[in-house]
Short mmCIF file of C-alpha atoms in Angstrom, two decimals:
data_model
loop_
_atom_site.label_atom_id
_atom_site.label_comp_id
_atom_site.label_asym_id
_atom_site.label_seq_id
_atom_site.Cartn_x
_atom_site.Cartn_y
_atom_site.Cartn_z
CA MET A 157 19.10 -22.90 -37.57
CA SER A 158 17.98 -21.72 -40.34
CA ARG A 159 19.12 -18.68 -42.32
CA ASP A 160 16.26 -17.11 -40.43
CA ASP A 161 15.70 -17.81 -37.15
CA ARG A 162 19.78 -16.41 -36.95
CA LYS A 163 18.84 -13.99 -39.15
CA PHE A 164 16.32 -12.69 -35.86
CA ILE A 165 18.32 -13.77 -33.86
CA GLY A 166 21.09 -11.07 -35.03
CA ALA A 167 18.00 -8.55 -34.91
CA LEU A 168 17.55 -9.58 -31.53
CA ALA A 169 21.04 -9.05 -30.50
CA LEU A 170 21.31 -5.52 -32.51
CA THR A 171 17.68 -4.08 -30.74
CA ALA A 172 19.27 -5.50 -26.67
CA ALA A 173 22.01 -3.82 -27.50
CA LEU A 174 21.74 -0.17 -28.89
CA ALA A 175 18.86 -0.26 -26.31
CA GLY A 176 20.87 -1.00 -23.63
CA ALA A 177 23.44 2.32 -25.12
CA LEU A 178 20.47 4.66 -25.55
CA ILE A 179 19.78 4.04 -21.58
CA PHE A 180 23.10 3.89 -20.26
CA SER A 181 23.27 7.73 -22.29
CA MET A 182 20.19 8.25 -20.31
CA GLN A 183 21.68 7.75 -16.35
CA ALA A 184 24.80 9.35 -18.40
CA ARG A 185 23.34 11.96 -18.84
CA GLU A 186 20.77 12.30 -15.17
CA ARG A 187 24.44 11.37 -13.34
CA GLU A 188 25.45 14.16 -15.10
CA LEU A 189 22.87 16.35 -13.91
CA GLU A 190 22.11 14.81 -10.17
CA THR A 191 26.54 14.61 -9.42
CA PRO A 192 27.40 17.43 -10.41
CA ALA A 193 29.85 18.21 -6.58
CA SER A 194 33.31 18.56 -8.92
CA ALA A 195 36.80 18.67 -6.52
CA LEU A 196 39.11 21.40 -5.68
CA ASP A 197 42.57 21.83 -5.29
CA LEU A 198 42.55 22.62 -2.68
CA SER A 199 45.86 24.65 -1.96
CA ARG A 200 45.32 26.87 -4.82
CA ILE A 201 42.56 28.25 -2.96
CA GLU A 202 44.28 28.63 0.09
CA LEU A 203 46.96 30.46 -2.20
CA GLU A 204 44.03 32.84 -3.91
CA LEU A 205 41.93 33.28 -0.15
CA ARG A 206 45.41 34.50 0.95
CA ALA A 207 45.73 36.59 -1.28
CA GLY A 208 42.52 38.07 -1.14
CA ARG A 209 41.29 37.33 -4.59
CA LEU A 210 38.27 35.11 -2.62
CA SER A 211 36.18 35.73 -0.14
CA LEU A 212 35.49 32.79 2.79
CA HIS A 213 32.26 34.06 3.78
CA PRO A 214 29.77 31.96 4.96
CA ALA A 215 26.92 30.26 2.14
CA ALA A 216 23.35 29.96 3.84
CA PHE A 217 20.96 27.40 2.98
CA TRP A 218 22.72 24.45 3.01
CA GLU A 219 23.20 21.46 5.88
CA PRO A 220 25.47 19.26 7.12
CA MET A 221 24.77 15.09 6.47
CA ASP A 222 25.56 12.38 8.24
CA GLU A 223 24.83 9.14 8.33
CA SER A 224 23.08 8.88 11.62
CA HIS A 225 20.19 11.87 10.35
CA PRO A 226 19.77 11.16 6.28
CA SER A 227 18.10 14.15 6.71
CA GLY A 228 20.40 16.69 8.04
CA PRO A 229 20.23 17.08 11.68
CA ALA A 230 18.92 21.27 12.21
CA SER A 231 22.39 23.08 11.47
CA SER A 232 22.24 27.53 11.69
CA GLY A 233 20.66 27.38 7.60
CA VAL A 234 17.26 25.23 8.43
CA SER A 235 17.10 26.43 12.19
CA TYR A 236 17.39 30.32 9.37
CA ASP A 237 15.27 29.03 6.47
CA GLN A 238 12.16 28.24 8.77
CA ARG A 239 12.55 31.62 10.65
CA LEU A 240 12.57 33.18 7.19
CA ILE A 241 9.38 30.88 6.70
CA ARG A 242 7.79 31.63 10.01
CA GLY A 243 7.55 36.14 9.04
CA GLN A 244 6.54 35.26 5.28
CA LEU A 245 3.62 33.25 6.86
CA SER A 246 2.90 35.66 9.36
CA ARG A 247 3.06 38.96 7.02
CA GLY A 248 0.45 36.99 4.92
CA ALA A 249 3.45 36.90 2.07
CA LEU A 250 3.65 33.20 1.69
CA SER A 251 0.04 31.09 2.59
CA ALA A 252 -0.19 28.08 4.61
CA HIS A 253 -0.30 25.44 2.60
CA GLU A 254 2.33 27.22 0.75
CA ALA A 255 4.68 27.36 3.99
CA ALA A 256 4.16 24.02 4.81
CA HIS A 257 6.68 22.88 2.79
CA TRP A 258 9.32 24.08 5.08
CA LEU A 259 7.69 23.32 8.43
CA PRO A 260 7.13 19.84 7.83
CA MET A 261 7.65 19.38 11.51
CA GLU A 262 4.57 21.53 12.89
CA GLY A 263 2.58 18.35 11.72
CA VAL A 264 0.96 20.64 8.74
CA ARG A 265 1.18 18.87 5.38
CA PRO A 266 0.67 20.40 1.87
CA MET B 195 29.35 11.58 5.16
CA SER B 196 30.93 13.09 7.45
CA GLY B 197 31.73 16.67 7.15
CA TRP B 198 29.72 16.59 4.19
CA VAL B 199 27.15 19.01 3.35
CA LYS B 200 24.54 19.40 1.26
CA CYS B 201 23.73 22.97 0.14
CA LYS B 202 20.08 23.62 -0.25
CA LEU B 203 20.19 26.43 -2.31
CA CYS B 204 19.09 25.54 -5.78
CA PRO B 205 17.35 22.76 -6.80
CA ARG B 206 20.77 20.71 -7.81
CA GLU B 207 21.39 20.93 -3.99
CA CYS B 208 24.06 18.84 -4.66
CA GLN B 209 26.05 17.02 -1.69
CA LEU B 210 29.57 18.08 -1.15
CA PRO B 211 32.34 15.73 0.49
CA PRO B 212 34.77 17.99 1.89
CA GLY B 213 37.20 20.26 -0.24
CA HIS B 214 35.04 19.92 -3.37
CA ARG B 215 32.61 22.71 -4.97
CA GLY B 216 28.99 22.81 -6.45
CA ASP B 217 27.82 22.73 -9.80
CA CYS B 218 28.04 26.59 -9.47
CA ARG B 219 31.72 26.48 -9.06
CA VAL B 220 31.30 28.89 -6.46
CA ARG B 221 30.50 27.36 -3.52
CA ILE B 222 32.99 25.07 -1.66
CA ASN B 223 32.43 22.82 1.41
CA TYR B 224 35.63 24.15 3.31
CA GLU B 225 36.32 21.64 6.50
CA GLY B 226 32.12 20.79 6.92
CA ARG B 227 31.12 24.66 6.15
CA LEU B 228 29.80 25.37 3.00
CA ILE B 229 31.81 29.00 2.17
CA SER B 230 30.95 31.39 -0.58
CA LEU B 231 34.44 32.06 -2.48
CA VAL B 232 33.37 35.24 -4.42
CA TYR B 233 31.40 37.81 -1.23
CA GLY B 234 32.42 40.58 -2.26
CA LYS B 235 34.58 39.55 -5.18
CA PRO B 236 32.35 40.93 -8.70
CA VAL B 237 34.69 39.92 -11.88
CA SER B 238 32.32 42.86 -13.43
CA ALA B 239 30.88 46.62 -12.11
CA ASN B 240 29.07 49.37 -14.50
CA ALA B 241 28.15 52.51 -11.92
CA ARG B 242 26.13 54.20 -15.16
CA ASP B 243 24.45 50.29 -17.14
CA PRO B 244 21.11 51.79 -18.66
CA VAL B 245 18.40 50.16 -17.05
CA GLU B 246 16.75 49.41 -20.26
CA LYS B 247 20.04 46.85 -20.90
CA LYS B 248 19.11 44.69 -17.76
CA PRO B 249 16.46 44.48 -19.97
CA VAL B 250 13.36 46.60 -17.26
CA TYR B 251 11.21 48.81 -19.66
CA HIS B 252 8.38 49.45 -17.03
CA PHE B 253 10.85 49.96 -14.45
CA LEU B 254 12.50 53.68 -13.85
CA PRO B 255 13.01 54.29 -16.97
CA GLY B 256 15.37 56.19 -18.50
CA THR B 257 17.94 55.79 -15.14
CA ARG B 258 21.41 53.78 -14.60
CA CYS B 259 22.04 51.92 -12.45
CA VAL B 260 24.97 49.67 -10.69
CA SER B 261 25.50 46.16 -12.05
CA ILE B 262 27.58 43.99 -10.23
CA ALA B 263 28.18 40.07 -11.27
CA THR B 264 30.91 38.09 -9.95
CA VAL B 265 31.93 34.10 -11.57
CA GLY B 266 29.49 30.93 -11.32
CA CYS B 267 25.95 30.76 -12.82
CA ASN B 268 23.67 27.00 -11.87
CA LEU B 269 22.43 26.77 -14.96
CA HIS B 270 25.07 25.91 -18.30
CA CYS B 271 23.26 27.01 -21.54
CA LYS B 272 25.04 26.06 -24.62
CA PHE B 273 23.95 30.37 -26.00
CA CYS B 274 25.38 31.79 -23.43
CA GLN B 275 26.39 35.02 -23.75
CA ASN B 276 28.18 35.60 -20.36
CA HIS B 277 30.00 32.35 -20.83
CA THR B 278 33.35 34.25 -19.81
CA ILE B 279 32.00 34.87 -16.38
CA SER B 280 29.20 32.56 -15.92
CA GLN B 281 31.39 28.96 -16.87
CA VAL B 282 34.46 29.18 -15.18
CA ASN B 283 36.12 28.96 -11.91
CA PRO B 284 36.35 32.32 -9.72
CA GLU B 285 40.44 30.69 -8.88
CA ASP B 286 41.00 32.14 -12.70
CA LEU B 287 39.46 35.98 -12.71
CA GLU B 288 41.22 38.53 -11.00
CA PRO B 289 38.41 39.44 -9.24
CA PHE B 290 37.68 43.44 -7.86
CA ASP B 291 37.00 44.05 -4.33
CA LEU B 292 34.62 45.39 -4.16
CA PRO B 293 32.16 44.66 -0.34
CA PRO B 294 28.57 46.28 -0.36
CA GLU B 295 28.63 48.94 1.31
CA GLN B 296 31.21 50.25 -1.69
CA VAL B 297 28.38 48.66 -4.41
CA VAL B 298 25.66 51.64 -2.62
CA ALA B 299 28.21 53.62 -2.37
CA ALA B 300 29.46 53.90 -5.73
CA ALA B 301 25.38 54.29 -6.82
CA ARG B 302 25.15 57.05 -4.69
CA ARG B 303 28.42 59.13 -6.07
CA HIS B 304 27.17 58.00 -9.79
CA GLN B 305 23.23 59.03 -8.91
CA CYS B 306 22.13 55.64 -9.93
CA PRO B 307 18.56 54.82 -8.17
CA SER B 308 19.06 51.07 -8.35
CA ILE B 309 21.46 48.26 -8.52
CA ALA B 310 22.18 45.34 -10.83
CA TYR B 311 22.13 41.91 -10.05
CA THR B 312 23.46 40.41 -13.44
CA TYR B 313 25.84 40.17 -16.44
CA SER B 314 26.14 35.90 -14.62
CA GLU B 315 23.81 34.64 -11.83
CA PRO B 316 23.15 36.58 -8.09
CA ILE B 317 21.38 33.48 -7.21
CA VAL B 318 24.82 31.80 -6.80
CA PHE B 319 26.21 34.18 -4.96
CA PHE B 320 23.43 35.36 -3.29
CA GLU B 321 24.98 36.14 0.41
CA TYR B 322 27.13 38.90 -1.62
CA THR B 323 23.79 40.19 -3.27
CA ARG B 324 21.52 39.87 -0.03
CA ASP B 325 23.48 41.94 2.13
CA THR B 326 24.16 44.73 -0.41
CA GLN B 327 20.44 44.97 -1.29
CA ALA B 328 19.41 45.65 2.33
CA LEU B 329 22.01 48.06 2.48
CA ALA B 330 20.60 49.54 -1.17
CA HIS B 331 17.44 49.86 0.07
CA GLN B 332 18.68 51.45 3.88
CA GLN B 333 19.64 54.42 1.60
CA GLY B 334 16.63 54.76 -0.38
CA ILE B 335 18.30 52.23 -3.63
CA LYS B 336 16.20 50.00 -5.54
CA ASN B 337 17.72 46.30 -6.09
CA ILE B 338 17.20 44.81 -9.83
CA LEU B 339 17.74 41.27 -10.23
CA VAL B 340 18.12 39.94 -13.75
CA THR B 341 18.21 36.18 -13.28
CA ALA B 342 17.01 32.72 -14.55
CA GLY B 343 14.94 31.76 -11.52
CA TYR B 344 17.02 28.30 -10.77
CA ILE B 345 16.72 28.81 -6.86
CA ASN B 346 14.61 26.66 -4.33
CA GLU B 347 12.09 28.03 -2.81
CA ALA B 348 12.49 29.85 0.61
CA PRO B 349 16.34 31.46 -0.52
CA LEU B 350 13.79 33.16 -3.30
CA ILE B 351 12.07 34.69 -0.12
CA GLU B 352 14.73 35.37 0.83
CA LEU B 353 15.94 37.68 -1.59
CA CYS B 354 13.17 39.75 -2.22
CA ARG B 355 12.28 41.21 0.48
CA HIS B 356 14.83 43.19 -1.40
CA ALA B 357 14.53 43.74 -4.38
CA ASP B 358 12.51 45.93 -5.77
CA ALA B 359 12.25 44.23 -9.71
CA ALA B 360 13.80 41.57 -11.80
CA ASN B 361 14.01 40.17 -14.76
CA LEU B 362 13.87 36.93 -14.98
CA ASP B 363 15.27 34.65 -17.92
CA LEU B 364 12.16 32.51 -19.17
CA LYS B 365 14.49 29.95 -22.07
CA ALA B 366 12.48 27.60 -23.41
CA PHE B 367 8.83 26.89 -22.76
CA SER B 368 10.26 23.64 -22.83
CA ASN B 369 11.16 20.56 -19.85
CA ASP B 370 13.61 18.95 -23.07
CA TYR B 371 14.76 22.21 -23.29
CA TYR B 372 16.11 23.07 -20.36
CA ARG B 373 17.23 19.20 -20.09
CA GLU B 374 19.45 20.01 -23.46
CA LEU B 375 20.65 23.66 -23.42
CA CYS B 376 20.72 24.04 -20.23
CA ALA B 377 21.57 21.78 -17.65
CA GLY B 378 18.40 22.26 -16.09
CA THR B 379 14.42 21.90 -15.80
CA LEU B 380 11.34 24.26 -16.47
CA GLU B 381 9.51 23.21 -13.06
CA PRO B 382 11.74 25.98 -10.70
CA VAL B 383 11.46 28.59 -13.12
CA LEU B 384 7.94 28.46 -13.62
CA LYS B 385 7.59 28.93 -9.18
CA ALA B 386 10.58 30.91 -9.65
CA LEU B 387 8.23 33.36 -11.68
CA GLU B 388 4.48 33.13 -9.88
CA LEU B 389 6.22 33.69 -6.19
CA MET B 390 8.02 36.77 -7.07
CA VAL B 391 4.46 37.78 -7.96
CA ARG B 392 2.86 37.94 -5.71
CA LEU B 393 5.91 38.97 -3.45
CA GLY B 394 5.33 42.02 -5.31
CA VAL B 395 8.40 41.89 -6.93
CA TRP B 396 8.22 43.71 -10.54
CA VAL B 397 8.93 41.39 -12.93
CA GLU B 398 9.96 41.66 -16.97
CA VAL B 399 10.45 37.97 -18.36
CA THR B 400 13.00 36.96 -21.37
CA ASN B 401 12.96 35.16 -23.59
CA LEU B 402 15.78 34.14 -26.19
CA ILE B 403 14.85 32.86 -29.47
CA VAL B 404 17.10 30.52 -30.97
CA PRO B 405 16.55 29.39 -34.19
CA THR B 406 15.00 25.89 -34.84
CA LEU B 407 15.77 25.06 -30.63
CA ASN B 408 12.98 27.69 -29.31
CA ASP B 409 11.37 29.31 -32.23
CA ASP B 410 7.90 26.96 -32.88
CA MET B 411 5.18 28.98 -31.98
CA GLU B 412 2.55 26.73 -30.73
CA MET B 413 5.19 26.65 -27.99
CA ILE B 414 5.94 30.31 -27.50
CA SER B 415 1.58 30.75 -27.13
CA ARG B 416 2.16 28.35 -25.05
CA MET B 417 4.92 30.28 -22.40
CA CYS B 418 2.68 32.81 -23.42
CA ASP B 419 -0.77 31.41 -22.06
CA TRP B 420 1.15 30.95 -18.69
CA ILE B 421 2.02 34.05 -18.82
CA ALA B 422 -1.54 36.05 -19.27
CA GLU B 423 -2.53 33.62 -16.75
CA LYS B 424 -0.59 32.73 -13.69
CA LEU B 425 1.28 35.96 -13.80
CA GLY B 426 -1.09 38.36 -15.67
CA PRO B 427 -1.48 39.90 -18.80
CA GLU B 428 0.98 42.62 -17.90
CA VAL B 429 3.88 41.67 -16.71
CA PRO B 430 6.28 42.28 -20.18
CA LEU B 431 8.06 39.88 -22.25
CA HIS B 432 11.40 40.40 -24.13
CA PHE B 433 11.88 38.20 -26.96
CA SER B 434 15.45 38.61 -27.51
CA ARG B 435 18.08 38.10 -30.75
CA PHE B 436 19.62 35.02 -30.10
CA SER B 437 23.93 36.29 -31.71
CA PRO B 438 26.21 33.01 -31.67
CA MET B 439 28.02 31.83 -28.86
CA TYR B 440 29.91 29.04 -26.71
CA GLN B 441 28.41 26.19 -27.84
CA LEU B 442 25.79 27.48 -30.63
CA THR B 443 27.99 29.10 -32.82
CA GLN B 444 27.60 26.43 -35.74
CA LEU B 445 23.68 28.47 -35.58
CA PRO B 446 22.43 31.94 -37.35
CA PRO B 447 21.39 34.32 -35.29
CA THR B 448 17.51 34.72 -34.80
CA PRO B 449 16.04 36.60 -38.03
CA ALA B 450 14.03 39.64 -37.22
CA ASP B 451 10.62 38.14 -39.16
CA THR B 452 10.96 35.95 -35.84
CA LEU B 453 11.34 38.08 -33.45
CA VAL B 454 7.98 40.29 -34.84
CA ARG B 455 5.64 36.77 -35.30
CA ALA B 456 6.72 36.14 -31.87
CA ARG B 457 5.77 39.14 -30.53
CA GLU B 458 2.57 39.20 -32.76
CA THR B 459 1.59 35.94 -31.39
CA ALA B 460 2.13 36.96 -27.94
CA LEU B 461 -0.03 39.76 -28.29
CA SER B 462 -2.41 37.62 -30.05
CA ARG B 463 -2.51 35.96 -26.26
CA GLY B 464 -3.61 38.58 -24.50
CA LEU B 465 0.13 39.80 -23.72
CA LYS B 466 -0.31 44.17 -23.37
CA HIS B 467 3.03 44.36 -23.29
CA VAL B 468 5.31 42.54 -25.50
CA TYR B 469 9.00 43.80 -27.42
CA VAL B 470 11.60 42.98 -29.74
CA GLY B 471 15.58 43.17 -27.70
CA ASN B 472 18.82 43.13 -28.96
CA ILE B 473 17.92 44.26 -32.66
CA LEU B 474 16.19 47.03 -34.10
CA VAL B 475 13.25 46.02 -35.13
CA PRO B 476 10.60 49.54 -35.91
CA GLY B 477 8.70 50.02 -32.33
CA GLY B 478 9.76 46.86 -31.38
CA GLY B 479 11.23 49.38 -28.03
CA ASP B 480 7.79 51.07 -27.58
CA THR B 481 5.85 51.10 -25.03
CA ILE B 482 3.00 50.96 -26.59
CA CYS B 483 -0.38 52.12 -25.09
CA PRO B 484 -3.42 48.62 -24.74
CA ASP B 485 -6.32 51.02 -24.92
CA CYS B 486 -5.18 54.28 -26.46
CA GLY B 487 -2.73 52.19 -29.04
CA LYS B 488 -0.35 55.35 -29.09
CA ILE B 489 3.28 55.45 -28.02
CA VAL B 490 3.71 55.84 -24.39
CA ILE B 491 7.61 55.45 -25.00
CA ALA B 492 10.06 54.91 -27.28
CA ARG B 493 12.72 53.44 -27.60
CA ARG B 494 15.98 52.95 -29.86
CA GLY B 495 18.46 50.83 -28.40
CA TYR B 496 18.35 51.47 -24.30
CA ALA B 497 18.19 55.41 -24.94
CA ILE B 498 14.27 57.06 -24.63
CA THR B 499 13.85 59.29 -27.45
CA ALA B 500 10.06 59.93 -25.86
CA MET B 501 8.38 59.35 -23.58
CA LYS B 502 4.17 60.07 -22.82
CA LEU B 503 4.10 58.85 -19.23
CA GLU B 504 1.86 61.41 -17.23
CA ASP B 505 1.78 59.17 -13.23
CA GLY B 506 2.12 56.15 -15.02
CA ALA B 507 -0.72 56.39 -16.81
CA CYS B 508 -0.54 56.71 -20.85
CA GLY B 509 -0.76 60.38 -21.98
CA SER B 510 -2.43 60.73 -25.04
CA CYS B 511 -6.50 58.08 -22.97
CA GLY B 512 -4.67 58.15 -19.19
CA ARG B 513 -4.67 54.72 -18.88
CA LYS B 514 -2.92 53.58 -16.14
CA ILE B 515 0.29 51.39 -17.65
CA ALA B 516 1.53 49.05 -15.11
CA GLY B 517 5.30 49.02 -13.64
CA VAL B 518 7.31 51.05 -11.14
CA TRP B 519 7.75 54.87 -12.37
CA LYS B 520 9.63 56.73 -9.16
#
């Protein structure tokens, strides 16, 4: 192997390593944005709840996730959304085109 | 996936196993249900805030509002001026116990015609905001959202049912900026702006100019063009001065000259009401009649020093000035 070949292979290896590091850092940033959940200290939360410093109020706009229903079964959150959207649609605050984003079961597509 | 929940409030759509909190810190999966930890638990409550501080300049000028905020935010801006409440967990600060009824009662007691949901991010205390807004409207009190607008469309529609005004913080007209500086994305914010205007909420836009990061006049021009085209030229735009803060302490404050140039740029792109804030620049807070050029409302800081508005129109030439004036 000539000196030039060794230089070429070295440059190739360095480029590959830099590209790998760049891709890794980009993926890490994506993961940071996409999986932001973090574990709770539940005993601390429950202590604060008992002391009245936190509330335990039902949240709106969520759905349970279930393996047998990948997109989530109908939940209070989902049905609530749809009532709201239908109301906005009937008042003319949303067009049928916009409402179709939230009413996929109606057979209407944007 | 048993017991997991998916939050659909904001574009993050956090997927939470039991015993986990979302990115906003205040919504948790508690035994398979999504729960808000901060309903009725603000950490900031101010009974007599000038509406000009929000800022909203074309909405009940010269009046005061009750302002409330809980901890938490679904963005993580490196320049956040309220990071001591927006970027902490609810169990780490001592809140007030202030249910919606008491917020509205405080507004009545202090003769405030409006309530502002502000300082941190009303989106993450959605249920508290929604219920307080509805109660306020029942009693003839108006509502102001001060938000970054990083929210899904269905919950935004719900919030707008009882919102009268909003100041939306458009951080920059760049998705890269949102990703790098705020851990968010631009598109949902633009959609939120358009939807709010379409739903009849009085909207004003704030753009915090951070030296070297979003002070490019070409980008500011594109942002102004978008506002003029999609929201309308009468939507007020506030250029706000950055102060070194939180994770951006190495940068200097925004020079006054940059803010003045941004204002000139916005006016040249057709916007009618452009302000400079967080700094005293001569005329920077004045509402000028776009037709005759006379001062309609003169301001110094948050104070109104002269008002020549008559029935929502310029007192000199009669041109209608867009806004909610009573």
